[in-house]
Amino acid sequence: MALIELRDVWKIYDLGEVKVEALRGASLNIEQGEYVALMGPSGSGKSTLMNTLGCLDRPTKGSYLLAGEEVSDMSRDQRARIRNQRLGFVFQNFNLLARTSALENVELPLLYSRGVTARQRRKRAMEKLALVGLSDRVHHHPTQLSGGQQQRVAIARALINEPAILMGDEPTGNLDSRTSSEIISLFWRLNTEQRITVILVTHDQDVARHARRTVVLRDGQIVADTTDFKSAIASLHVETELT
């Protein structure tokens, strides 16, 4: 059984007089330990697919099995439980609390976990900050950290609940090229050494080429799903010519 199994998934937004088909019959399997990049232009459906995979939204129709559990029928609270147990998220804007330390930011998700003491929270947060190379910045606030360091804090926070899947939505979008390369190297290390499944949404070919598999979307449909990066990029070029 694949970790993620998507079967004929549709997401339709009803805007009154207009219905927007953000996903149209998407089918996808992702195994534990894969590193996948989702690519496509604005409006292609890649962010909707990420939100669906991340249990942030439910499909309008179709099936989504995550580790054997059907997500499409889950309530909001059930999806929140799945997110807390199995998923970690990293966003373009870091989403750190400005007035709290790196350590406290990383501890935050554990406040919603029953049976975890303050001492255990601190220990686990210290371990994750060490994993991302920030042992010497644990008491710094976000304003005292560089963009790359802030994103490392965000990654440590995403890892605090030991997720099976790490999801990034344009995680290098606010970083310069050198810092972006460092963050992508960290994702690669987490995937290779920790066997964490990594799924990234990106428009940046330099980011996507580090993935072992690339999924390309156009008009809500998956038009390419390949381990051949050149083939994936060729499908993007075809898309550009069509539009």
mmCIF file of C-alpha atoms in Angstrom:
data_model
loop_
_atom_site.group_PDB
_atom_site.id
_atom_site.type_symbol
_atom_site.label_atom_id
_atom_site.label_comp_id
_atom_site.label_asym_id
_atom_site.label_seq_id
_atom_site.Cartn_x
_atom_site.Cartn_y
_atom_site.Cartn_z
ATOM 1 C CA MET A 1 0.000 0.000 0.000
ATOM 2 C CA ALA A 2 1.331 3.429 -0.961
ATOM 3 C CA LEU A 3 1.591 6.102 1.717
ATOM 4 C CA ILE A 4 -0.567 8.392 -0.442
ATOM 5 C CA GLU A 5 -3.195 7.132 -2.899
ATOM 6 C CA LEU A 6 -5.224 9.691 -4.835
ATOM 7 C CA ARG A 7 -7.924 8.346 -7.164
ATOM 8 C CA ASP A 8 -9.881 10.529 -9.611
ATOM 9 C CA VAL A 9 -9.869 13.512 -7.259
ATOM 10 C CA TRP A 10 -11.801 16.638 -8.190
ATOM 11 C CA LYS A 11 -11.914 19.959 -6.353
ATOM 12 C CA ILE A 12 -14.649 22.315 -7.529
ATOM 13 C CA TYR A 13 -15.126 25.773 -6.024
ATOM 14 C CA ASP A 14 -18.679 27.086 -6.323
ATOM 15 C CA LEU A 15 -18.430 30.864 -6.754
ATOM 16 C CA GLY A 16 -22.113 31.387 -7.394
ATOM 17 C CA GLU A 17 -22.574 31.861 -11.102
ATOM 18 C CA VAL A 18 -19.204 30.279 -11.816
ATOM 19 C CA LYS A 19 -17.800 26.875 -10.836
ATOM 20 C CA VAL A 20 -14.008 26.603 -10.859
ATOM 21 C CA GLU A 21 -12.553 23.129 -11.414
ATOM 22 C CA ALA A 22 -9.249 23.502 -9.565
ATOM 23 C CA LEU A 23 -8.514 19.755 -9.771
ATOM 24 C CA ARG A 24 -9.921 17.541 -12.494
ATOM 25 C CA GLY A 25 -9.586 13.793 -12.062
ATOM 26 C CA ALA A 26 -6.165 13.770 -10.387
ATOM 27 C CA SER A 27 -4.739 10.329 -9.612
ATOM 28 C CA LEU A 28 -1.422 9.874 -7.852
ATOM 29 C CA ASN A 29 0.494 7.380 -5.681
ATOM 30 C CA ILE A 30 3.392 8.438 -3.446
ATOM 31 C CA GLU A 31 5.425 5.859 -1.536
ATOM 32 C CA GLN A 32 7.052 6.320 1.859
ATOM 33 C CA GLY A 33 10.474 7.955 1.452
ATOM 34 C CA GLU A 34 9.873 9.602 -1.941
ATOM 35 C CA TYR A 35 10.951 13.155 -2.781
ATOM 36 C CA VAL A 36 8.403 14.766 -5.106
ATOM 37 C CA ALA A 37 8.203 18.229 -6.680
ATOM 38 C CA LEU A 38 4.841 19.635 -7.807
ATOM 39 C CA MET A 39 5.199 22.136 -10.657
ATOM 40 C CA GLY A 40 2.940 24.199 -12.883
ATOM 41 C CA PRO A 41 2.041 27.835 -13.584
ATOM 42 C CA SER A 42 -0.287 29.958 -11.493
ATOM 43 C CA GLY A 43 -3.786 28.495 -11.664
ATOM 44 C CA SER A 44 -2.597 25.023 -12.658
ATOM 45 C CA GLY A 45 -3.918 23.383 -9.486
ATOM 46 C CA LYS A 46 -0.619 22.601 -7.764
ATOM 47 C CA SER A 47 -1.472 24.528 -4.589
ATOM 48 C CA THR A 48 -4.943 22.944 -4.505
ATOM 49 C CA LEU A 49 -3.297 19.533 -4.856
ATOM 50 C CA MET A 50 -0.910 20.386 -2.012
ATOM 51 C CA ASN A 51 -3.815 21.527 0.188
ATOM 52 C CA THR A 52 -5.622 18.283 -0.574
ATOM 53 C CA LEU A 53 -2.583 16.102 0.149
ATOM 54 C CA GLY A 54 -1.983 18.100 3.335
ATOM 55 C CA CYS A 55 -5.547 17.490 4.585
ATOM 56 C CA LEU A 56 -6.164 21.241 4.623
ATOM 57 C CA ASP A 57 -9.076 20.764 2.235
ATOM 58 C CA ARG A 58 -11.335 17.892 1.183
ATOM 59 C CA PRO A 59 -11.892 16.746 -2.393
ATOM 60 C CA THR A 60 -15.269 17.515 -3.922
ATOM 61 C CA LYS A 61 -15.270 13.949 -5.206
ATOM 62 C CA GLY A 62 -12.825 11.095 -5.534
ATOM 63 C CA SER A 63 -10.775 9.108 -3.032
ATOM 64 C CA TYR A 64 -7.729 10.098 -0.977
ATOM 65 C CA LEU A 65 -6.122 7.385 1.155
ATOM 66 C CA LEU A 66 -3.371 8.513 3.534
ATOM 67 C CA ALA A 67 -1.628 5.531 5.150
ATOM 68 C CA GLY A 68 -4.759 3.521 4.425
ATOM 69 C CA GLU A 69 -7.227 6.039 5.908
ATOM 70 C CA GLU A 70 -9.864 7.639 3.698
ATOM 71 C CA VAL A 71 -9.454 11.404 4.063
ATOM 72 C CA SER A 72 -12.240 12.565 1.741
ATOM 73 C CA ASP A 73 -14.958 11.634 4.262
ATOM 74 C CA MET A 74 -13.226 13.048 7.349
ATOM 75 C CA SER A 75 -14.541 15.932 9.416
ATOM 76 C CA ARG A 76 -12.484 19.077 10.019
ATOM 77 C CA ASP A 77 -11.411 17.780 13.459
ATOM 78 C CA GLN A 78 -10.414 14.397 12.074
ATOM 79 C CA ARG A 79 -8.302 16.044 9.384
ATOM 80 C CA ALA A 80 -6.679 18.237 12.058
ATOM 81 C CA ARG A 81 -5.744 15.081 13.970
ATOM 82 C CA ILE A 82 -4.201 13.532 10.858
ATOM 83 C CA ARG A 83 -2.223 16.709 10.146
ATOM 84 C CA ASN A 84 -0.871 16.783 13.675
ATOM 85 C CA GLN A 85 0.112 13.108 13.593
ATOM 86 C CA ARG A 86 1.454 12.590 10.092
ATOM 87 C CA LEU A 87 2.223 15.899 8.374
ATOM 88 C CA GLY A 88 4.678 18.767 8.748
ATOM 89 C CA PHE A 89 4.331 22.030 6.808
ATOM 90 C CA VAL A 90 6.893 24.616 5.700
ATOM 91 C CA PHE A 91 5.705 27.832 4.055
ATOM 92 C CA GLN A 92 7.293 30.604 2.016
ATOM 93 C CA ASN A 93 6.741 33.226 4.732
ATOM 94 C CA PHE A 94 8.095 31.097 7.639
ATOM 95 C CA ASN A 95 5.025 31.891 9.821
ATOM 96 C CA LEU A 96 7.041 32.243 13.024
ATOM 97 C CA LEU A 97 5.778 34.077 16.113
ATOM 98 C CA ALA A 98 7.840 37.256 16.283
ATOM 99 C CA ARG A 99 7.922 37.681 20.054
ATOM 100 C CA THR A 100 8.963 34.137 20.923
ATOM 101 C CA SER A 101 12.334 32.420 20.695
ATOM 102 C CA ALA A 102 13.305 29.824 18.119
ATOM 103 C CA LEU A 103 12.948 27.172 20.814
ATOM 104 C CA GLU A 104 9.431 28.295 21.754
ATOM 105 C CA ASN A 105 8.382 28.454 18.092
ATOM 106 C CA VAL A 106 9.497 24.859 17.581
ATOM 107 C CA GLU A 107 7.765 23.700 20.777
ATOM 108 C CA LEU A 108 4.438 25.219 19.719
ATOM 109 C CA PRO A 109 2.808 22.196 17.965
ATOM 110 C CA LEU A 110 3.464 20.044 21.032
ATOM 111 C CA LEU A 111 1.211 22.281 23.113
ATOM 112 C CA TYR A 112 -1.676 20.511 21.345
ATOM 113 C CA SER A 113 -0.340 17.029 22.141
ATOM 114 C CA ARG A 114 -1.656 15.399 25.282
ATOM 115 C CA GLY A 115 0.753 13.751 27.692
ATOM 116 C CA VAL A 116 3.848 15.722 26.659
ATOM 117 C CA THR A 117 5.485 17.523 29.589
ATOM 118 C CA ALA A 118 7.237 20.887 29.363
ATOM 119 C CA ARG A 119 10.574 19.153 29.837
ATOM 120 C CA GLN A 120 9.833 16.690 27.019
ATOM 121 C CA ARG A 121 8.743 19.566 24.738
ATOM 122 C CA ARG A 122 11.978 21.419 25.353
ATOM 123 C CA LYS A 123 14.126 18.324 24.820
ATOM 124 C CA ARG A 124 12.453 17.448 21.524
ATOM 125 C CA ALA A 125 12.616 21.057 20.299
ATOM 126 C CA MET A 126 16.336 21.227 21.124
ATOM 127 C CA GLU A 127 16.901 18.000 19.183
ATOM 128 C CA LYS A 128 15.107 19.307 16.095
ATOM 129 C CA LEU A 129 16.955 22.630 16.189
ATOM 130 C CA ALA A 130 20.219 20.681 16.401
ATOM 131 C CA LEU A 131 19.111 18.584 13.417
ATOM 132 C CA VAL A 132 18.729 21.734 11.285
ATOM 133 C CA GLY A 133 22.007 23.224 12.538
ATOM 134 C CA LEU A 134 20.673 25.867 14.940
ATOM 135 C CA SER A 135 21.876 24.673 18.343
ATOM 136 C CA ASP A 136 23.535 28.052 18.878
ATOM 137 C CA ARG A 137 20.398 30.069 18.035
ATOM 138 C CA VAL A 138 17.752 28.492 20.260
ATOM 139 C CA HIS A 139 17.068 31.636 22.307
ATOM 140 C CA HIS A 140 17.129 34.064 19.376
ATOM 141 C CA HIS A 141 13.892 35.692 18.201
ATOM 142 C CA PRO A 142 12.986 35.673 14.479
ATOM 143 C CA THR A 143 14.096 39.307 14.054
ATOM 144 C CA GLN A 144 17.564 38.246 15.207
ATOM 145 C CA LEU A 145 17.798 35.519 12.566
ATOM 146 C CA SER A 146 18.522 35.581 8.840
ATOM 147 C CA GLY A 147 15.909 34.401 6.354
ATOM 148 C CA GLY A 148 17.626 31.054 5.991
ATOM 149 C CA GLN A 149 17.817 30.612 9.757
ATOM 150 C CA GLN A 150 14.128 31.476 10.107
ATOM 151 C CA GLN A 151 13.252 28.840 7.531
ATOM 152 C CA ARG A 152 15.386 26.307 9.431
ATOM 153 C CA VAL A 153 13.369 27.105 12.567
ATOM 154 C CA ALA A 154 10.183 26.560 10.548
ATOM 155 C CA ILE A 155 11.520 23.193 9.321
ATOM 156 C CA ALA A 156 12.425 22.163 12.885
ATOM 157 C CA ARG A 157 8.888 23.091 13.960
ATOM 158 C CA ALA A 158 7.442 21.030 11.110
ATOM 159 C CA LEU A 159 9.478 18.024 12.291
ATOM 160 C CA ILE A 160 8.598 18.245 15.990
ATOM 161 C CA ASN A 161 5.786 15.651 15.827
ATOM 162 C CA GLU A 162 7.923 13.185 13.822
ATOM 163 C CA PRO A 163 5.776 13.431 10.671
ATOM 164 C CA ALA A 164 5.894 10.822 7.936
ATOM 165 C CA ILE A 165 5.514 13.594 5.337
ATOM 166 C CA LEU A 166 7.164 17.018 5.101
ATOM 167 C CA MET A 167 5.352 19.448 2.783
ATOM 168 C CA GLY A 168 6.798 22.702 1.507
ATOM 169 C CA ASP A 169 4.842 25.409 -0.318
ATOM 170 C CA GLU A 170 7.453 27.502 -2.174
ATOM 171 C CA PRO A 171 9.788 27.075 0.842
ATOM 172 C CA THR A 172 12.645 28.989 -0.815
ATOM 173 C CA GLY A 173 10.507 31.730 -2.366
ATOM 174 C CA ASN A 174 11.767 34.461 0.003
ATOM 175 C CA LEU A 175 15.417 33.386 0.043
ATOM 176 C CA ASP A 176 18.429 34.333 -2.056
ATOM 177 C CA SER A 177 19.998 31.677 -4.285
ATOM 178 C CA ARG A 178 22.773 30.641 -1.867
ATOM 179 C CA THR A 179 20.424 30.333 1.110
ATOM 180 C CA SER A 180 17.867 28.561 -1.074
ATOM 181 C CA SER A 181 20.507 25.985 -1.983
ATOM 182 C CA GLU A 182 21.252 25.405 1.703
ATOM 183 C CA ILE A 183 17.581 24.844 2.522
ATOM 184 C CA ILE A 184 17.125 22.431 -0.383
ATOM 185 C CA SER A 185 20.216 20.532 0.770
ATOM 186 C CA LEU A 186 18.564 20.237 4.182
ATOM 187 C CA PHE A 187 15.383 18.807 2.607
ATOM 188 C CA TRP A 188 17.543 16.329 0.682
ATOM 189 C CA ARG A 189 19.333 15.260 3.865
ATOM 190 C CA LEU A 190 16.070 14.812 5.769
ATOM 191 C CA ASN A 191 14.730 12.677 2.942
ATOM 192 C CA THR A 192 17.884 10.607 2.518
ATOM 193 C CA GLU A 193 18.943 10.156 6.145
ATOM 194 C CA GLN A 194 15.619 10.337 8.002
ATOM 195 C CA ARG A 195 13.525 8.673 5.253
ATOM 196 C CA ILE A 196 10.947 11.453 5.513
ATOM 197 C CA THR A 197 8.677 11.752 2.487
ATOM 198 C CA VAL A 198 9.164 15.234 1.001
ATOM 199 C CA ILE A 199 6.602 16.968 -1.236
ATOM 200 C CA LEU A 200 7.410 20.477 -2.476
ATOM 201 C CA VAL A 201 5.367 22.947 -4.510
ATOM 202 C CA THR A 202 7.726 25.152 -6.493
ATOM 203 C CA HIS A 203 7.992 27.184 -9.681
ATOM 204 C CA ASP A 204 11.810 27.177 -9.395
ATOM 205 C CA GLN A 205 13.478 24.633 -11.652
ATOM 206 C CA ASP A 206 16.665 24.740 -9.559
ATOM 207 C CA VAL A 207 14.612 23.622 -6.559
ATOM 208 C CA ALA A 208 12.572 21.015 -8.433
ATOM 209 C CA ARG A 209 15.581 19.327 -10.048
ATOM 210 C CA HIS A 210 16.693 18.040 -6.620
ATOM 211 C CA ALA A 211 13.518 15.949 -6.308
ATOM 212 C CA ARG A 212 13.623 12.363 -7.490
ATOM 213 C CA ARG A 213 10.218 12.726 -9.133
ATOM 214 C CA THR A 214 8.376 15.650 -10.711
ATOM 215 C CA VAL A 215 4.608 16.017 -11.122
ATOM 216 C CA VAL A 216 3.449 18.740 -13.530
ATOM 217 C CA LEU A 217 -0.078 20.167 -13.494
ATOM 218 C CA ARG A 218 -1.982 22.153 -16.074
ATOM 219 C CA ASP A 219 -5.612 23.305 -15.862
ATOM 220 C CA GLY A 220 -6.252 21.114 -12.824
ATOM 221 C CA GLN A 221 -4.915 17.951 -14.433
ATOM 222 C CA ILE A 222 -1.688 16.022 -13.964
ATOM 223 C CA VAL A 223 -0.012 16.181 -17.372
ATOM 224 C CA ALA A 224 3.357 14.677 -16.406
ATOM 225 C CA ASP A 225 4.552 12.396 -13.604
ATOM 226 C CA THR A 226 8.136 11.371 -14.159
ATOM 227 C CA THR A 227 11.577 10.723 -12.679
ATOM 228 C CA ASP A 228 13.078 12.270 -15.830
ATOM 229 C CA PHE A 229 13.452 15.952 -14.973
ATOM 230 C CA LYS A 230 14.151 16.986 -18.584
ATOM 231 C CA SER A 231 10.877 15.373 -19.630
ATOM 232 C CA ALA A 232 9.028 17.256 -16.881
ATOM 233 C CA ILE A 233 10.513 20.568 -17.999
ATOM 234 C CA ALA A 234 9.626 19.793 -21.610
ATOM 235 C CA SER A 235 5.979 19.373 -20.571
ATOM 236 C CA LEU A 236 6.157 22.816 -18.909
ATOM 237 C CA HIS A 237 7.464 24.309 -22.142
ATOM 238 C CA VAL A 238 4.656 22.714 -24.118
ATOM 239 C CA GLU A 239 2.247 24.223 -21.610
ATOM 240 C CA THR A 240 3.761 27.671 -22.052
ATOM 241 C CA GLU A 241 3.435 27.438 -25.823
ATOM 242 C CA LEU A 242 -0.224 26.431 -25.476
ATOM 243 C CA THR A 243 -1.002 29.391 -23.215
#
